[in-house]
Short mmCIF file of C-alpha atoms and ligand atoms in Angstrom, two decimals:
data_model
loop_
_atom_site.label_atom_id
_atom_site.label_comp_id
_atom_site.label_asym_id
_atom_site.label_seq_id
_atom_site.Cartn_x
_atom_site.Cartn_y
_atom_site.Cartn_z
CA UNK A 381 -1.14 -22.12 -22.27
CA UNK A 382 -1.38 -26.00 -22.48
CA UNK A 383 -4.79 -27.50 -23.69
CA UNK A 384 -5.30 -28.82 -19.84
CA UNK A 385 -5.29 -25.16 -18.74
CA UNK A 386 -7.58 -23.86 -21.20
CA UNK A 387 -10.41 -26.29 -20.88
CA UNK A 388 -9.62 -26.23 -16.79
CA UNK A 389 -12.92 -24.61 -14.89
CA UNK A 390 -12.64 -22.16 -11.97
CA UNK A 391 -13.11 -25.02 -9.43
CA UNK A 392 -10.65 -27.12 -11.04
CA UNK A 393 -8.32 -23.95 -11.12
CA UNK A 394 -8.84 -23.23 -7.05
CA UNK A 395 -7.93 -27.07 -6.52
CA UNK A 396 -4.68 -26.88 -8.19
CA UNK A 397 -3.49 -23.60 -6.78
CA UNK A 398 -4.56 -25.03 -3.51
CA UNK A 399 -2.87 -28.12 -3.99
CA UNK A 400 0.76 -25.60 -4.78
CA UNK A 401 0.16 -24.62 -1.18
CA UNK A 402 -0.45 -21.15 -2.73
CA UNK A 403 -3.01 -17.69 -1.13
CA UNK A 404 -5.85 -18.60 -3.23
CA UNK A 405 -9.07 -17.56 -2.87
CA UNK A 406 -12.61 -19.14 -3.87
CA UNK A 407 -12.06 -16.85 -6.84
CA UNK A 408 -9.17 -18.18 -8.49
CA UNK A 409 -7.08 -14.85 -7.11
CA UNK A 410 -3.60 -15.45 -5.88
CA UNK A 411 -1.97 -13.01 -3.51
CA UNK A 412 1.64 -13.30 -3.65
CA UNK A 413 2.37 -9.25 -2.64
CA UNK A 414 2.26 -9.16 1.39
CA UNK A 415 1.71 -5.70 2.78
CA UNK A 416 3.71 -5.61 6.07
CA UNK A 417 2.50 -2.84 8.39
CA UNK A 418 5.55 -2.45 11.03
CA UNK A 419 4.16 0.52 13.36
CA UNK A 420 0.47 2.10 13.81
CA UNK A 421 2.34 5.66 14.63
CA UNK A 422 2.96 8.61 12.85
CA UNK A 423 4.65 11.80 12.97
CA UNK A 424 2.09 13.32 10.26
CA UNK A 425 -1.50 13.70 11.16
CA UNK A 426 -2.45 13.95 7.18
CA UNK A 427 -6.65 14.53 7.12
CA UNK A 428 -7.45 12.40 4.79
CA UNK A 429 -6.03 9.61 7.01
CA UNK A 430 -5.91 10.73 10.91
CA UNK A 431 -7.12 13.09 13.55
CA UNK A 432 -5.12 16.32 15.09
CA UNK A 433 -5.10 14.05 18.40
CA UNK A 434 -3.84 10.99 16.44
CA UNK A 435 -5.54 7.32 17.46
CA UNK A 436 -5.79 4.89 20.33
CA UNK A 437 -1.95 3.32 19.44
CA UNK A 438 -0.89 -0.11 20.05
CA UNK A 439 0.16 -1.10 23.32
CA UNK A 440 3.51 -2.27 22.74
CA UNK A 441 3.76 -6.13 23.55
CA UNK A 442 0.71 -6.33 21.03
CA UNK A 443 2.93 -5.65 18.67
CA UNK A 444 5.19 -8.13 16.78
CA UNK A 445 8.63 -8.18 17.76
CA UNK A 446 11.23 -7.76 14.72
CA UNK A 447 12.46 -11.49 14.71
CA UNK A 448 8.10 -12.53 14.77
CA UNK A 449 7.88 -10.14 11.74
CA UNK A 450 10.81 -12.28 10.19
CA UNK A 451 9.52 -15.53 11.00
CA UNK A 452 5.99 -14.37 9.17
CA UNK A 453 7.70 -13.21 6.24
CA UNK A 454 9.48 -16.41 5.58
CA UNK A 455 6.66 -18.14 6.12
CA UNK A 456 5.27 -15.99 3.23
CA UNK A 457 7.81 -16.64 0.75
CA UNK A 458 9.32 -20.10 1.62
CA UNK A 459 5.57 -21.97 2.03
CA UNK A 460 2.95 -19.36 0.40
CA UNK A 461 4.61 -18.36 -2.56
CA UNK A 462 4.88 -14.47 -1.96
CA UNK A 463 7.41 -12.95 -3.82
CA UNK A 464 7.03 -9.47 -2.90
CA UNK A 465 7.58 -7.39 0.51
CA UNK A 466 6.38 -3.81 0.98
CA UNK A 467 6.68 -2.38 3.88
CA UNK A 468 3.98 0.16 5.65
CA UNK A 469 2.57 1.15 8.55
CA UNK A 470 1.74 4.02 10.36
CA UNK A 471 4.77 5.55 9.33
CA UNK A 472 7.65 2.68 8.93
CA UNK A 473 10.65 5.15 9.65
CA UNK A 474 9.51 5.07 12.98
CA UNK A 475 9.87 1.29 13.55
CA UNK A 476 13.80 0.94 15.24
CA UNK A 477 14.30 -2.07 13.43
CA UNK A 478 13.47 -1.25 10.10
CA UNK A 479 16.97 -1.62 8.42
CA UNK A 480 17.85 -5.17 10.12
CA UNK A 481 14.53 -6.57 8.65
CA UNK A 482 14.93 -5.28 5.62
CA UNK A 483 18.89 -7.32 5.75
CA UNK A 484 16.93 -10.19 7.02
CA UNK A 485 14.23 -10.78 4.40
CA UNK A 486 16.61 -9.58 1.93
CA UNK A 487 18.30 -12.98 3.06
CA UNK A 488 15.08 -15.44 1.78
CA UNK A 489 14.74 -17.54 -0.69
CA UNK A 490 13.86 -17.18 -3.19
CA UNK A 491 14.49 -13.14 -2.69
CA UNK A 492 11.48 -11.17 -2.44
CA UNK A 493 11.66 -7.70 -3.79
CA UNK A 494 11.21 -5.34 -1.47
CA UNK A 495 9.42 -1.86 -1.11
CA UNK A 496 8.45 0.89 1.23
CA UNK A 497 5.96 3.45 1.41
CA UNK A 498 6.87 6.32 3.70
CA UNK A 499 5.75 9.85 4.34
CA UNK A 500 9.65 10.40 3.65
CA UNK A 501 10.54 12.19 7.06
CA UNK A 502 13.89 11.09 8.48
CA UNK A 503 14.17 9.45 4.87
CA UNK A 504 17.33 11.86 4.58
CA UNK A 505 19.42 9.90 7.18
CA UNK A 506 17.93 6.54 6.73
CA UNK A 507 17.83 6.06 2.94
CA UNK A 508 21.65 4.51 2.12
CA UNK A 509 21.48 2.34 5.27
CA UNK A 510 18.04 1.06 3.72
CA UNK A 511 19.56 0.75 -0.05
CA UNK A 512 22.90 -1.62 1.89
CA UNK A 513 20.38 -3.81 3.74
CA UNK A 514 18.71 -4.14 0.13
CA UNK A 515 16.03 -2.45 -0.31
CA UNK A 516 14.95 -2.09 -3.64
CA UNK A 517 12.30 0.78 -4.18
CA UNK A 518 10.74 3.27 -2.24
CA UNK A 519 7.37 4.90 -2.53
CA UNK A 520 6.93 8.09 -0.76
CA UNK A 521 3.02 10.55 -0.41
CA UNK A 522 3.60 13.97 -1.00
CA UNK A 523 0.33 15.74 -1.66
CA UNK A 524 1.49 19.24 -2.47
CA UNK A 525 4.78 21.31 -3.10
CA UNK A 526 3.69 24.08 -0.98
CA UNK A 527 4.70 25.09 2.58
CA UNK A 528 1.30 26.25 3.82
CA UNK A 529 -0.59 23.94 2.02
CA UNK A 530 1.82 21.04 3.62
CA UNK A 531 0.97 22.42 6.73
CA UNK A 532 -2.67 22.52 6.58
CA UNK A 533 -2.97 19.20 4.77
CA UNK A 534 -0.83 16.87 7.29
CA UNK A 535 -0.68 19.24 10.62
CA UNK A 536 3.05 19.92 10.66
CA UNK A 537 5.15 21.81 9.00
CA UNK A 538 7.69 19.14 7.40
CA UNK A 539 8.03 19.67 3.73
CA UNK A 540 11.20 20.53 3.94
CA UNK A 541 12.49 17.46 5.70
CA UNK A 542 10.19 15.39 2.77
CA UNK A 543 12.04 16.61 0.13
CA UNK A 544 15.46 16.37 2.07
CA UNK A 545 13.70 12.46 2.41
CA UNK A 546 12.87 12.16 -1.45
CA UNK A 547 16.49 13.88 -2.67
CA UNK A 548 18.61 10.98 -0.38
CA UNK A 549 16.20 7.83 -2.09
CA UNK A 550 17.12 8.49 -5.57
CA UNK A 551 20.67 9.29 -4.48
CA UNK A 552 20.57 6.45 -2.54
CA UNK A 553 19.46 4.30 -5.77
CA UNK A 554 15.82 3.37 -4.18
CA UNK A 555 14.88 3.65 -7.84
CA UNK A 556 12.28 3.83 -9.71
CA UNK A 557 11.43 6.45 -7.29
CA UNK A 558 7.64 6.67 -6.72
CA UNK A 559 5.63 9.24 -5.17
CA UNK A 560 2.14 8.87 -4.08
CA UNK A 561 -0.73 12.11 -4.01
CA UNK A 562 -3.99 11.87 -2.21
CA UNK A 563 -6.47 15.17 -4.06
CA UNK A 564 -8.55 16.81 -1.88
CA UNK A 565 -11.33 19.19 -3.11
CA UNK A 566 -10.41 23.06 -1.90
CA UNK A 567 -7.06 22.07 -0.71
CA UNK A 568 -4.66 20.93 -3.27
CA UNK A 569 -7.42 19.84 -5.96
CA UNK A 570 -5.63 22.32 -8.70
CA UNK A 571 -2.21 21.10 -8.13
CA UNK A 572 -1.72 17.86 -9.85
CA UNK A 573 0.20 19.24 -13.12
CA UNK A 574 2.80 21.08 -11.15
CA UNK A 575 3.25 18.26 -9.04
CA UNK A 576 3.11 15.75 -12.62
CA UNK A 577 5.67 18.41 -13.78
CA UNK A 578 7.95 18.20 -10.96
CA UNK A 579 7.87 14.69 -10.74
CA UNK A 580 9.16 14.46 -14.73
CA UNK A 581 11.81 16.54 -14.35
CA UNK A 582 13.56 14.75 -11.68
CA UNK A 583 12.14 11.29 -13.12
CA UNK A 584 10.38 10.10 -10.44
CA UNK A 585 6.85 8.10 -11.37
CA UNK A 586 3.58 10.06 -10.13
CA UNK A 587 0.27 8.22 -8.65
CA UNK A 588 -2.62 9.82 -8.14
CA UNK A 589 -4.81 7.92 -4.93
CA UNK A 590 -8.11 8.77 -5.00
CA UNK A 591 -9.65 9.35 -1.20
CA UNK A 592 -10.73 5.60 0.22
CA UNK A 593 -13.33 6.31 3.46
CA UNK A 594 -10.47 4.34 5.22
CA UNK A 595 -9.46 7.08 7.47
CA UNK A 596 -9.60 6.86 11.26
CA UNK A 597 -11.98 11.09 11.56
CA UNK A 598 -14.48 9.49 9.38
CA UNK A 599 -14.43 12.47 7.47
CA UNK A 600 -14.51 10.14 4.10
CA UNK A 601 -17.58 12.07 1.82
CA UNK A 602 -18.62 10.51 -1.39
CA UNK A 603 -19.17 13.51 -3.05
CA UNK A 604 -15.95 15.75 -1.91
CA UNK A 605 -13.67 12.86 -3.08
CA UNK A 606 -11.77 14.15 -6.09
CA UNK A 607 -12.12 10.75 -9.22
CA UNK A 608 -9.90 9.36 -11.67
CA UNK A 609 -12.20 11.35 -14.69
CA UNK A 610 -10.91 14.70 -12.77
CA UNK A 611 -7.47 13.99 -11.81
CA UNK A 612 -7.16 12.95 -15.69
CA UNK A 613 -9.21 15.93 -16.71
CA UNK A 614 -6.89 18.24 -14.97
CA UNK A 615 -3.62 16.62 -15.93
CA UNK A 616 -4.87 16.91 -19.75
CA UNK A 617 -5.10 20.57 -19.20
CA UNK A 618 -1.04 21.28 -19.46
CA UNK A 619 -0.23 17.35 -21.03
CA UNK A 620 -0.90 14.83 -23.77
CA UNK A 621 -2.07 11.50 -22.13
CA UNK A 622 -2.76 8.10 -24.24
CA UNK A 623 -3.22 4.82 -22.70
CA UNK A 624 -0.02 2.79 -21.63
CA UNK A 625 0.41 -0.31 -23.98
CA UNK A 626 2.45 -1.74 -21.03
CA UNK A 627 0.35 -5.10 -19.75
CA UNK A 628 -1.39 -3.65 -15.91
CA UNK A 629 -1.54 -7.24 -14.52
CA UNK A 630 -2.30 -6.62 -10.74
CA UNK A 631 -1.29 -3.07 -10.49
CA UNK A 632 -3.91 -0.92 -8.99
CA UNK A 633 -2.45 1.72 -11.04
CA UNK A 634 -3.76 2.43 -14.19
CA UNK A 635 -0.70 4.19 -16.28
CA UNK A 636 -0.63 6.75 -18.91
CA UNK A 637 2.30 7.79 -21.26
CA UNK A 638 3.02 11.52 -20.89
CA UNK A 639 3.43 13.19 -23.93
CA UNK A 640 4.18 10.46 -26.12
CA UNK A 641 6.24 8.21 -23.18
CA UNK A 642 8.67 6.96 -21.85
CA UNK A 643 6.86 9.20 -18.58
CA UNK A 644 4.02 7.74 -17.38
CA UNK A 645 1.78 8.75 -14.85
CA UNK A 646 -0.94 6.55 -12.68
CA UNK A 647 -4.23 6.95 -11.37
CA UNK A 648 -5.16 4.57 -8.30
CA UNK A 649 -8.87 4.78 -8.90
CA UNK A 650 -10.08 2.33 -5.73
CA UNK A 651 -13.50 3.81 -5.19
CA UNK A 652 -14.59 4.61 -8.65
CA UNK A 653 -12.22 1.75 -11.04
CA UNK A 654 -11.60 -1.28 -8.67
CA UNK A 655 -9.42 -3.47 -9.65
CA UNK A 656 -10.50 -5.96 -6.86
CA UNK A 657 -10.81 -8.81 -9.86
CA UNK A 658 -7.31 -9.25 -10.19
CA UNK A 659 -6.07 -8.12 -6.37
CA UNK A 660 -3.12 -9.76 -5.58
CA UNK A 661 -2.33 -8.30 -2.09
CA UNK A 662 -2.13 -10.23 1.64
CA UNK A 663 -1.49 -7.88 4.40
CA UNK A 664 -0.59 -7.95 8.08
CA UNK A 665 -1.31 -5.38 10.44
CA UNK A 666 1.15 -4.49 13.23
CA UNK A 667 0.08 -6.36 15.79
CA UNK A 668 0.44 -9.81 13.56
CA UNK A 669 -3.66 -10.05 12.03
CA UNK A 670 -4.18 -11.10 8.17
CA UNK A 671 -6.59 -9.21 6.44
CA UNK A 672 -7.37 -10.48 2.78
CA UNK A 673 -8.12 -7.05 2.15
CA UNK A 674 -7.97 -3.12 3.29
CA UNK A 675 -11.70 -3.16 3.17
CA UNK A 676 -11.63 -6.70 5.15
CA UNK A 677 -14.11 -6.67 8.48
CA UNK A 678 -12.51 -10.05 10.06
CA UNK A 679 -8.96 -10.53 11.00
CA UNK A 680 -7.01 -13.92 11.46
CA UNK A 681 -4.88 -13.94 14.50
CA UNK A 682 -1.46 -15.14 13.74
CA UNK A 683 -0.04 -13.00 16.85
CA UNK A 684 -1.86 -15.31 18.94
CA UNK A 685 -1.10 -18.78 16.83
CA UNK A 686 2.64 -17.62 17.01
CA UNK A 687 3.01 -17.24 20.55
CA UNK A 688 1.20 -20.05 21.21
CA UNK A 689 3.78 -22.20 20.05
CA UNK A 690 2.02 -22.97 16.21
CA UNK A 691 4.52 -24.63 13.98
CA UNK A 692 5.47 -22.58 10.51
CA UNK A 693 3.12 -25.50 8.81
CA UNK A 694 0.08 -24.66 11.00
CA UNK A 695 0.59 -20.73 10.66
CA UNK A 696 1.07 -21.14 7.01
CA UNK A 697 -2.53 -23.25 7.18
CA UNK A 698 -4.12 -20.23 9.03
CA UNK A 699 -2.78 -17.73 6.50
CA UNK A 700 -4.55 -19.85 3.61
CA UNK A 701 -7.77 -20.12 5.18
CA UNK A 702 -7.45 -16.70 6.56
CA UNK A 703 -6.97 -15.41 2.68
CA UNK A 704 -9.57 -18.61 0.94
CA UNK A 705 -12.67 -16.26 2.09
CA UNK A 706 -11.78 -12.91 0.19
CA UNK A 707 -14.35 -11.28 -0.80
CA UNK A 708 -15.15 -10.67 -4.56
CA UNK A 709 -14.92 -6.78 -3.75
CA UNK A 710 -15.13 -4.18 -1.29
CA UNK A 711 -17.99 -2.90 -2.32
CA UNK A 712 -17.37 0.69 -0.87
CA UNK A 713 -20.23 1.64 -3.77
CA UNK A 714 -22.73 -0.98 -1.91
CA UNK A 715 -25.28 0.53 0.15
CA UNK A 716 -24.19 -2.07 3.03
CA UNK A 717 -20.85 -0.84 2.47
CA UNK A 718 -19.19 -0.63 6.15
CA UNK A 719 -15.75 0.90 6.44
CA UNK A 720 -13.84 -1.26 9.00
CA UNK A 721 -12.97 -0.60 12.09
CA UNK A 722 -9.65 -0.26 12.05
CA UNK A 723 -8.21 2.83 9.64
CA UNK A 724 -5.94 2.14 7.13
CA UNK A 725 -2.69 3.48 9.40
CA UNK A 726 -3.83 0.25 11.72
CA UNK A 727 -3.64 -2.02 8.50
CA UNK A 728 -0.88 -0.36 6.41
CA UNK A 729 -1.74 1.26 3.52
N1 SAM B 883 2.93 6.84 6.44
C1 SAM B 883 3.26 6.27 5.19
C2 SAM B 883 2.87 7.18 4.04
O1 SAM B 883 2.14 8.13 4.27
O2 SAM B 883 3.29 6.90 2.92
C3 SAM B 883 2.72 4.88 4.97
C4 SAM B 883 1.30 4.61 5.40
S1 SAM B 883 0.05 5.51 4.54
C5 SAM B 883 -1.40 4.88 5.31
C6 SAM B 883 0.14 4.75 2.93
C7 SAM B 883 -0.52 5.52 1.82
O3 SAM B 883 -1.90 5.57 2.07
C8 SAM B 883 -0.06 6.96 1.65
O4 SAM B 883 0.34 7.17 0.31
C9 SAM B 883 -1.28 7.79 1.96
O5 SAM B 883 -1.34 8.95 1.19
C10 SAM B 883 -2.38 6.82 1.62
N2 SAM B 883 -3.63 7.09 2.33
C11 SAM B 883 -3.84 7.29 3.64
N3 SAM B 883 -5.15 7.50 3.91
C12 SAM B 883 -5.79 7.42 2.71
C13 SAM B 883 -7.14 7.53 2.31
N4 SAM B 883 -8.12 7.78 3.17
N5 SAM B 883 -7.42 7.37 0.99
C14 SAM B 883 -6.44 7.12 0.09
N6 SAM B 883 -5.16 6.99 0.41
C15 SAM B 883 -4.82 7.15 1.70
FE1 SF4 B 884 0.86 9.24 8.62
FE2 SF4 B 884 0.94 8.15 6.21
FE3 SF4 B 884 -1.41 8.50 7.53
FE4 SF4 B 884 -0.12 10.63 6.65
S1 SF4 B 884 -0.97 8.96 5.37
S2 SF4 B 884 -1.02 10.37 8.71
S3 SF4 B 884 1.95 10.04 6.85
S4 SF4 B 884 0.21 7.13 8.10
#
């Protein structure tokens, strides 16, 4: 660090950043990971997330078209500074276009890396196409290893085809192959060192989520939400945890070595260890809003902007005002705390 950076105050900090053209925020916090959410639909209804009947879905010209998603991207990385694509939704198998985006914003400069978070169904036939476009890594939720439990905990009775899914990504290369768990008390609470355990012996890299009231039932409750402390509690039942040395910079996840490393394991602990201070996430929903966070009650209409014939300076302008007024946090612990209106398969997760 030169001796003009470390005598530089926050204000002076903001300026500069702002000056780069860059996503920063009052704060000093720059978001150069855009969440992309390509499709409000699912084929899972999971609980935690959706109801049986599923939601109000987008009409169809609300949403962006694939070349609009394009356009927005570039605009991320060529004038904003992002550097990293993951795609979201709803469930992003479902979105037709999926593998020509990925070969188009594969194309930019410089090249974003690029991600995806999937419930893994259809994964199976999908994943080489994905891994030749260029996609580089794939996260995919799987909250429990059994059938019935599968069944109860996302409506349908697709584990099979999830695994199928999971199997095809790390042949495919999609690697390091990450798998996401959502805990919920009496349902799969007890199961987080088999899954730990089958996640090490086929390598793949285990997060724990805990619940966010983000869902579109409302059936968030404080006190039924399984923590960090217990998720790490009942991993160091059957395993030796320490604390990764490995610098966390603006991963949510907080990692552990598993007996001794090189396995790790993370814990996503949003409600009770927010890591808001050094959030570096931008995200637009399907239907082309920016929300500076999940937790976010206002939107910024680029949809609008872009079909009204804004230039890729004057969208870029919107995005940076659109992300200058993050808040500090998302206070879900607040007593004001209001979860927005839109659940988190509206805004990608
Ligand atoms: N359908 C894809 C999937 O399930 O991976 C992508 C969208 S989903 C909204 C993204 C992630 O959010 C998943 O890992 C899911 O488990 C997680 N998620 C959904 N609702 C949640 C909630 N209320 N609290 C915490 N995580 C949640
Ligand atoms: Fe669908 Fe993903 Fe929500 Fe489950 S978590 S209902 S798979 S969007």
């Amino acid at each position: 660090m030169t001796s003009t950076q470390t005598t530089e105050t926050r204000e002076q900090r903001v300026e500069r950043l702002r000056a780069q053209g860059l996503l920063v925020d009052r704060f000093g916090r720059v978001a150069t990971d855009l969440r992309i959410s390509l499709i409000d639909k699912c084929n899972l209804r999971c609980t935690y997330c959706m109801p049986a009947e599923g939601l109000p879905w987008l009409p169809k010209d609300k949403l962006l078209t694939d070349d609009e998603i394009v356009r927005l991207a570039r605009i991320a990385v060529e004038k904003l500074g992002v550097d990293e694509l993951r795609f979201t939704g709803g469930e992003p198998l479902l979105r037709p276009g999926l593998v020509s985006i990925i070969d188009q914003v594969t194309d930019l400069r410089p090249r974003p890396s690029t991600a995806l978070t999937t419930n893994g169904l259809g994964l199976g036939k999908i994943a080489a196409a994905l891994a030749d476009a260029g996609l580089d890594r794939v996260n995919v939720s799987l909250d429990t290893l059994d059938r019935e439990r599968f069944q109860a905990l996302t409506r349908r009775d697709r584990l099979h085809d999830v695994l199928d899914g999971i199997e095809a990504a790390a042949a495919a290369g999609l690697q390091p192959l990450k798998i996401n768990t959502v805990l919920m008390r009496g349902v799969n609470e007890d199961e987080a060192p088999a899954l730990l355990r089958w996640c090490l012996d086929r390598g793949y890299e285990l997060r724990f989520i805990e619940q966010m009231p983000i869902d579109g039932g409302h059936v968030w409750d404080r006190h039924q939400m399984i923590t960090a402390q217990e998720i790490l509690r009942s991993l160091e039942s059957a395993f030796d945890l320490s604390p990764d040395p490995a610098h966390r910079g603006a991963a949510p996840a907080e990692t552990w070595l598993v007996n001794g490393g090189p396995s790790k394991v993370g814990v996503i602990g949003s409600v009770t260890r927010p890591f808001c201070g050094d959030c570096d996430r931008t995200r637009l929903t399907a239907d082309g809003q920016i929300r500076n966070c999940l937790f976010a009650t206002e939107e910024s209409d680029l949809r609008a902007a872009l079909r009204g014939g804004a230039s890729d300076d004057e969208l870029a302008d919107r995005w940076r005002a659109a992300m200058f007024g993050k808040r500090p946090g998302h206070g879900i612990d607040d007593p004001s705390f209001l979860q927005p209106a839109r659940p988190m398969s509206a805004i990608g997760g």
